Short mmCIF file of C-alpha atoms and ligand atoms in Angstrom, two decimals:
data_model
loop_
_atom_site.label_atom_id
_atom_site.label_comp_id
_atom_site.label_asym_id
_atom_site.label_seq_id
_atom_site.Cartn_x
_atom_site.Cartn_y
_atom_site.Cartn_z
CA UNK A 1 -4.76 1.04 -16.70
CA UNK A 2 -2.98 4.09 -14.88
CA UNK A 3 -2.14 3.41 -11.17
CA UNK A 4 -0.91 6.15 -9.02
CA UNK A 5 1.15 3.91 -5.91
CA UNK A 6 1.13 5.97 -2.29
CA UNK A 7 4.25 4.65 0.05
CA UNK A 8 5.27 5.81 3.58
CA UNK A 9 8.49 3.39 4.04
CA UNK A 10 11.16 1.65 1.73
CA UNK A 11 8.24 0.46 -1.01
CA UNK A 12 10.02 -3.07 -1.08
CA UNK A 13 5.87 -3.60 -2.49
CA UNK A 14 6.39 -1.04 -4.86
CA UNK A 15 9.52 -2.13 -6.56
CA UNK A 16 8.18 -5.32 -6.97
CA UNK A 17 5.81 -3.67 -9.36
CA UNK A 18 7.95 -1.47 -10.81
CA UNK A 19 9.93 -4.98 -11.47
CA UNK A 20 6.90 -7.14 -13.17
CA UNK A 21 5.78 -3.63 -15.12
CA UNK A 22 9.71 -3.08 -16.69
CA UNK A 23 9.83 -7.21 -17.14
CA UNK A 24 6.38 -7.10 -19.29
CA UNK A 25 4.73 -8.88 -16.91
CA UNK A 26 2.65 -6.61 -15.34
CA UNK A 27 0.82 -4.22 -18.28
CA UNK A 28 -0.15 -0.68 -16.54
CA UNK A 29 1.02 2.70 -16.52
CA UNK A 30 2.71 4.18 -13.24
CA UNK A 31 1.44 7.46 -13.54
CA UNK A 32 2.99 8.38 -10.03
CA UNK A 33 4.46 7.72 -6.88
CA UNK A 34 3.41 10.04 -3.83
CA UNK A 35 4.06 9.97 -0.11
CA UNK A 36 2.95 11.74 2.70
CA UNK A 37 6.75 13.17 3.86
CA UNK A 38 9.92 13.66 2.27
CA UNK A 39 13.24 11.53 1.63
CA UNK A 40 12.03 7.78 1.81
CA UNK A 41 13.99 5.14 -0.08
CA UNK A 42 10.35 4.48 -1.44
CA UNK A 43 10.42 7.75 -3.15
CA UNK A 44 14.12 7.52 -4.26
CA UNK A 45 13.97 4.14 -5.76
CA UNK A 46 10.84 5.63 -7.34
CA UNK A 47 12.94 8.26 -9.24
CA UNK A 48 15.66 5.80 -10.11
CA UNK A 49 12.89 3.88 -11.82
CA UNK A 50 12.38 7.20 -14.04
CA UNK A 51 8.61 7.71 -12.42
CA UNK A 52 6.95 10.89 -11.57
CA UNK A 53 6.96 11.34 -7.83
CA UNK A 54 5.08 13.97 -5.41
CA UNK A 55 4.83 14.60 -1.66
CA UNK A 56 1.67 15.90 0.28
CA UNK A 57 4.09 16.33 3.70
CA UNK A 58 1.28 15.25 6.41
CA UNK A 59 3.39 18.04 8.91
CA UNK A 60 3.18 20.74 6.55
CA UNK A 61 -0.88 20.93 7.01
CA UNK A 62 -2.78 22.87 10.10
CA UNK A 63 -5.05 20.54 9.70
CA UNK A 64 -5.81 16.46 8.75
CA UNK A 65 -8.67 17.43 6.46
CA UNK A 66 -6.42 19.81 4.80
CA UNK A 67 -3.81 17.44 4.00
CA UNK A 68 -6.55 14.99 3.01
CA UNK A 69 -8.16 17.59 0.31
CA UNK A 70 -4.58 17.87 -0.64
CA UNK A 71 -3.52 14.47 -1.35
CA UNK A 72 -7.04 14.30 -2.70
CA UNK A 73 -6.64 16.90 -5.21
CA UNK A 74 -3.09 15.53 -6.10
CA UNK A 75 -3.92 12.08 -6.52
CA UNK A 76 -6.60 13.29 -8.85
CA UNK A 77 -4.65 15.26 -11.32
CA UNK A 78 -3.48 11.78 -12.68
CA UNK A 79 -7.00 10.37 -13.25
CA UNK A 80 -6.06 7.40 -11.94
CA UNK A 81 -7.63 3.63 -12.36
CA UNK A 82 -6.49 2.30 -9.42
CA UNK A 83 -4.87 4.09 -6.56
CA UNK A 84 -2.50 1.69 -4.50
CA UNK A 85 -1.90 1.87 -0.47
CA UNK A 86 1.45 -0.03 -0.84
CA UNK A 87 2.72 0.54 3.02
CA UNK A 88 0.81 3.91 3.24
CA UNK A 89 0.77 4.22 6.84
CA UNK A 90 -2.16 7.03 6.89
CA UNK A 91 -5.70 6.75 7.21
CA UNK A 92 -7.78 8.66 4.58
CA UNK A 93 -10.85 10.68 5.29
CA UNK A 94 -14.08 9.63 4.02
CA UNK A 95 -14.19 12.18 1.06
CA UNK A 96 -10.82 10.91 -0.50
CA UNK A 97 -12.74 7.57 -0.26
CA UNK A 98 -15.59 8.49 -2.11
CA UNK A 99 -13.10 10.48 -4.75
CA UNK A 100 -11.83 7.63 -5.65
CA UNK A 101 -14.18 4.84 -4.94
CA UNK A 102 -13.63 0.98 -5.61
CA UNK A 103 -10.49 2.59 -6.75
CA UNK A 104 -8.29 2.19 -3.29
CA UNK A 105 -6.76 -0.93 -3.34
CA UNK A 106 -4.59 -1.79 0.39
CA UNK A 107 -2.48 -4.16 1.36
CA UNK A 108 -2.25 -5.27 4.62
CA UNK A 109 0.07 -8.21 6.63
CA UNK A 110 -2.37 -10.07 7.75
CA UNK A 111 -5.22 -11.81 7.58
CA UNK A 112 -7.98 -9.20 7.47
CA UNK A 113 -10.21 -8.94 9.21
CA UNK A 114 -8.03 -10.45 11.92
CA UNK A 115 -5.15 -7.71 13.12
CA UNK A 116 -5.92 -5.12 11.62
CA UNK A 117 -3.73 -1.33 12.21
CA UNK A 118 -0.27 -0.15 11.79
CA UNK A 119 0.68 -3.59 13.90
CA UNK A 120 -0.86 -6.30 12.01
CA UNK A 121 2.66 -8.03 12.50
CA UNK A 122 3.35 -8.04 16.06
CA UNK A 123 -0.11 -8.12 17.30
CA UNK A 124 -0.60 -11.58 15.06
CA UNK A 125 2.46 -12.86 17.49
CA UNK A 126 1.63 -11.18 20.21
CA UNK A 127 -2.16 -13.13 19.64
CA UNK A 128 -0.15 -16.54 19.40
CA UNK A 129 -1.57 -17.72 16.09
CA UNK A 130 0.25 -19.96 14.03
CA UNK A 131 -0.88 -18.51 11.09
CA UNK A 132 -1.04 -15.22 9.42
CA UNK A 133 -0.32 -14.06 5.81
CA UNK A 134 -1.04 -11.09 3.85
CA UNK A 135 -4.66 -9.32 2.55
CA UNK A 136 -5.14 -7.20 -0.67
CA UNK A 137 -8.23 -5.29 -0.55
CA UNK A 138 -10.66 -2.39 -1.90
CA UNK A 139 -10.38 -0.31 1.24
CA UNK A 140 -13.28 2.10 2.24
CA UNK A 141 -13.23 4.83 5.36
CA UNK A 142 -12.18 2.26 7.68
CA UNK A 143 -8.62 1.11 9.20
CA UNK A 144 -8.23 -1.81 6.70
CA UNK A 145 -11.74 -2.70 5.84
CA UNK A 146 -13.41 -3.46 2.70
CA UNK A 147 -13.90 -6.13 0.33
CA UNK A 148 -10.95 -8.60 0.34
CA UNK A 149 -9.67 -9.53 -3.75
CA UNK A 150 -6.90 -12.33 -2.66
CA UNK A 151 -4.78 -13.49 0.70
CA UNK A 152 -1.99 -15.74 1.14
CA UNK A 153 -1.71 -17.14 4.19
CA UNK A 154 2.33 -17.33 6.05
CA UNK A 155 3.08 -19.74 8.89
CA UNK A 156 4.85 -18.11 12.01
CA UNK A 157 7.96 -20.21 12.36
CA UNK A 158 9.47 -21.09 16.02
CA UNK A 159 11.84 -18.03 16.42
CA UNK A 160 10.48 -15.83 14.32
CA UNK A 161 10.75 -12.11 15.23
CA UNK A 162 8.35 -9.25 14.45
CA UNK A 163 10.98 -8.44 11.17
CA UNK A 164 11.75 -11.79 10.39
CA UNK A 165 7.85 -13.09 10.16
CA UNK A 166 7.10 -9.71 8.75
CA UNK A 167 10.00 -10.36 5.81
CA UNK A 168 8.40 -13.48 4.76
CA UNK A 169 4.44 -12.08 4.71
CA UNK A 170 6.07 -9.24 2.17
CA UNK A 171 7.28 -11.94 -0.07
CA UNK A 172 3.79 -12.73 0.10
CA UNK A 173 2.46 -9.61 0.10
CA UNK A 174 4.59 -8.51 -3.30
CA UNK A 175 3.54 -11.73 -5.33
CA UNK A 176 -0.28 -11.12 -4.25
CA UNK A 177 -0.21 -7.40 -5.18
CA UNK A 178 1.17 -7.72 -8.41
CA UNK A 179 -1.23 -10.80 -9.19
CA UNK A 180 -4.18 -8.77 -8.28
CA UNK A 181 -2.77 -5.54 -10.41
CA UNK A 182 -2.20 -7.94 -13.63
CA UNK A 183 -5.81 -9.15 -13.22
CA UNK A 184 -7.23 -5.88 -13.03
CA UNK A 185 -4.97 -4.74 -15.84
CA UNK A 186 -6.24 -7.68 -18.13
CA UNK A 187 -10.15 -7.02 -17.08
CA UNK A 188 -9.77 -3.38 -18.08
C1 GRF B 201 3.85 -3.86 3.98
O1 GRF B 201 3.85 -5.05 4.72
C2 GRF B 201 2.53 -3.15 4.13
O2 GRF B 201 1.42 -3.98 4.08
C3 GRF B 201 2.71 -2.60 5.51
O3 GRF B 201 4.02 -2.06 5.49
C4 GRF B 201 4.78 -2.82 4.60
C5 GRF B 201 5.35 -1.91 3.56
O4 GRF B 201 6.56 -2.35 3.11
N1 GRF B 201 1.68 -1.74 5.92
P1 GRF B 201 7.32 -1.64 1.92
O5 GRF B 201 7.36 -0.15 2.19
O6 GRF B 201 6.58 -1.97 0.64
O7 GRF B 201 8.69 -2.24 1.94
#
């Protein structure tokens, strides 16, 4: 199985791929990392870890749907399996969708469809629930819909803070994302 991992941020999600695929727990093939702007730790630890990277700079475009066709195009130059939202904080159009359909799999902390967005953390607290978790899914065109593979729900401690509950769903988050990738992996 060849996986092609897109990352805004630090990819804290990613490494713990990276991890289980260098420990022989996790049997894919990384064929690339790609984000939509330049210098993120997700990116660097990427080329530490040896693995291709690319960027498709979001500013760089006059337009979304040329970025989109892009990242699109990009993305498809590895003929990927699976492509992985790990903490890819754009949406897609509906055409990169369809390129790569039941192929997008997000994840997302919380528990979809509940708080959905960039802000599933701090709306969950700003809500008041007492618990939230973590969601990995096949996303289509919308903002974190789809069909949901596996969540893990987190209780929001007294005291918590946005980064503090946030912290513990990614522990979550890492252990569900591999999980799903190793059962994909092993049905392929
Ligand atoms: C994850 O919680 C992801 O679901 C969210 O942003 C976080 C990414 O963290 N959208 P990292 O870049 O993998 O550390």
């Amino acid at each position: 199985m060849r996986i092609v991992v897109l990352v805004s941020g630090t990819g804290s999600n990613l490494q713990s791929v990276i991890d289980a695929v260098k420990g022989g727990e996790l049997d894919l093939d990384i064929a690339a990392v790609g984000a939509d702007r330049e210098g993120t730790y997700g990116l660097e630890r990427s080329s530490e870890a040896g693995l291709e990277t690319f960027v498709v700079n979001f500013n760089s475009f006059p337009t979304r749907d040329e970025w989109d066709a892009a990242l699109t195009a990009r993305v498809e130059s590895y003929a990927p399996d699976v492509v992985v939202s790990s903490g890819f904080m754009r949406i897609v159009s509906a055409d990169f969708i369809a390129a790569f359909d039941g192929k997008y799999l997000n994840t997302h902390p919380a528990l979809l469809p509940a708080f959905p967005g960039a802000h599933g953390v701090r709306d969950a607290m700003a809500y008041g629930v007492k618990v939230t978790g973590c969601t990995v899914h096949w996303a289509d065109a919308g903002v974190d819909t789809g069909p949901i593979i596996a969540q893990e729900a987190v209780a929001i401690e007294p005291g918590d803070t946005e980064e503090s509950l946030h912290e513990r769903i990614k522990i979550a988050e890492r252990r569900l994302l591999v999980n799903t990738l190793a059962a994909l992996a092993a049905a392929s």
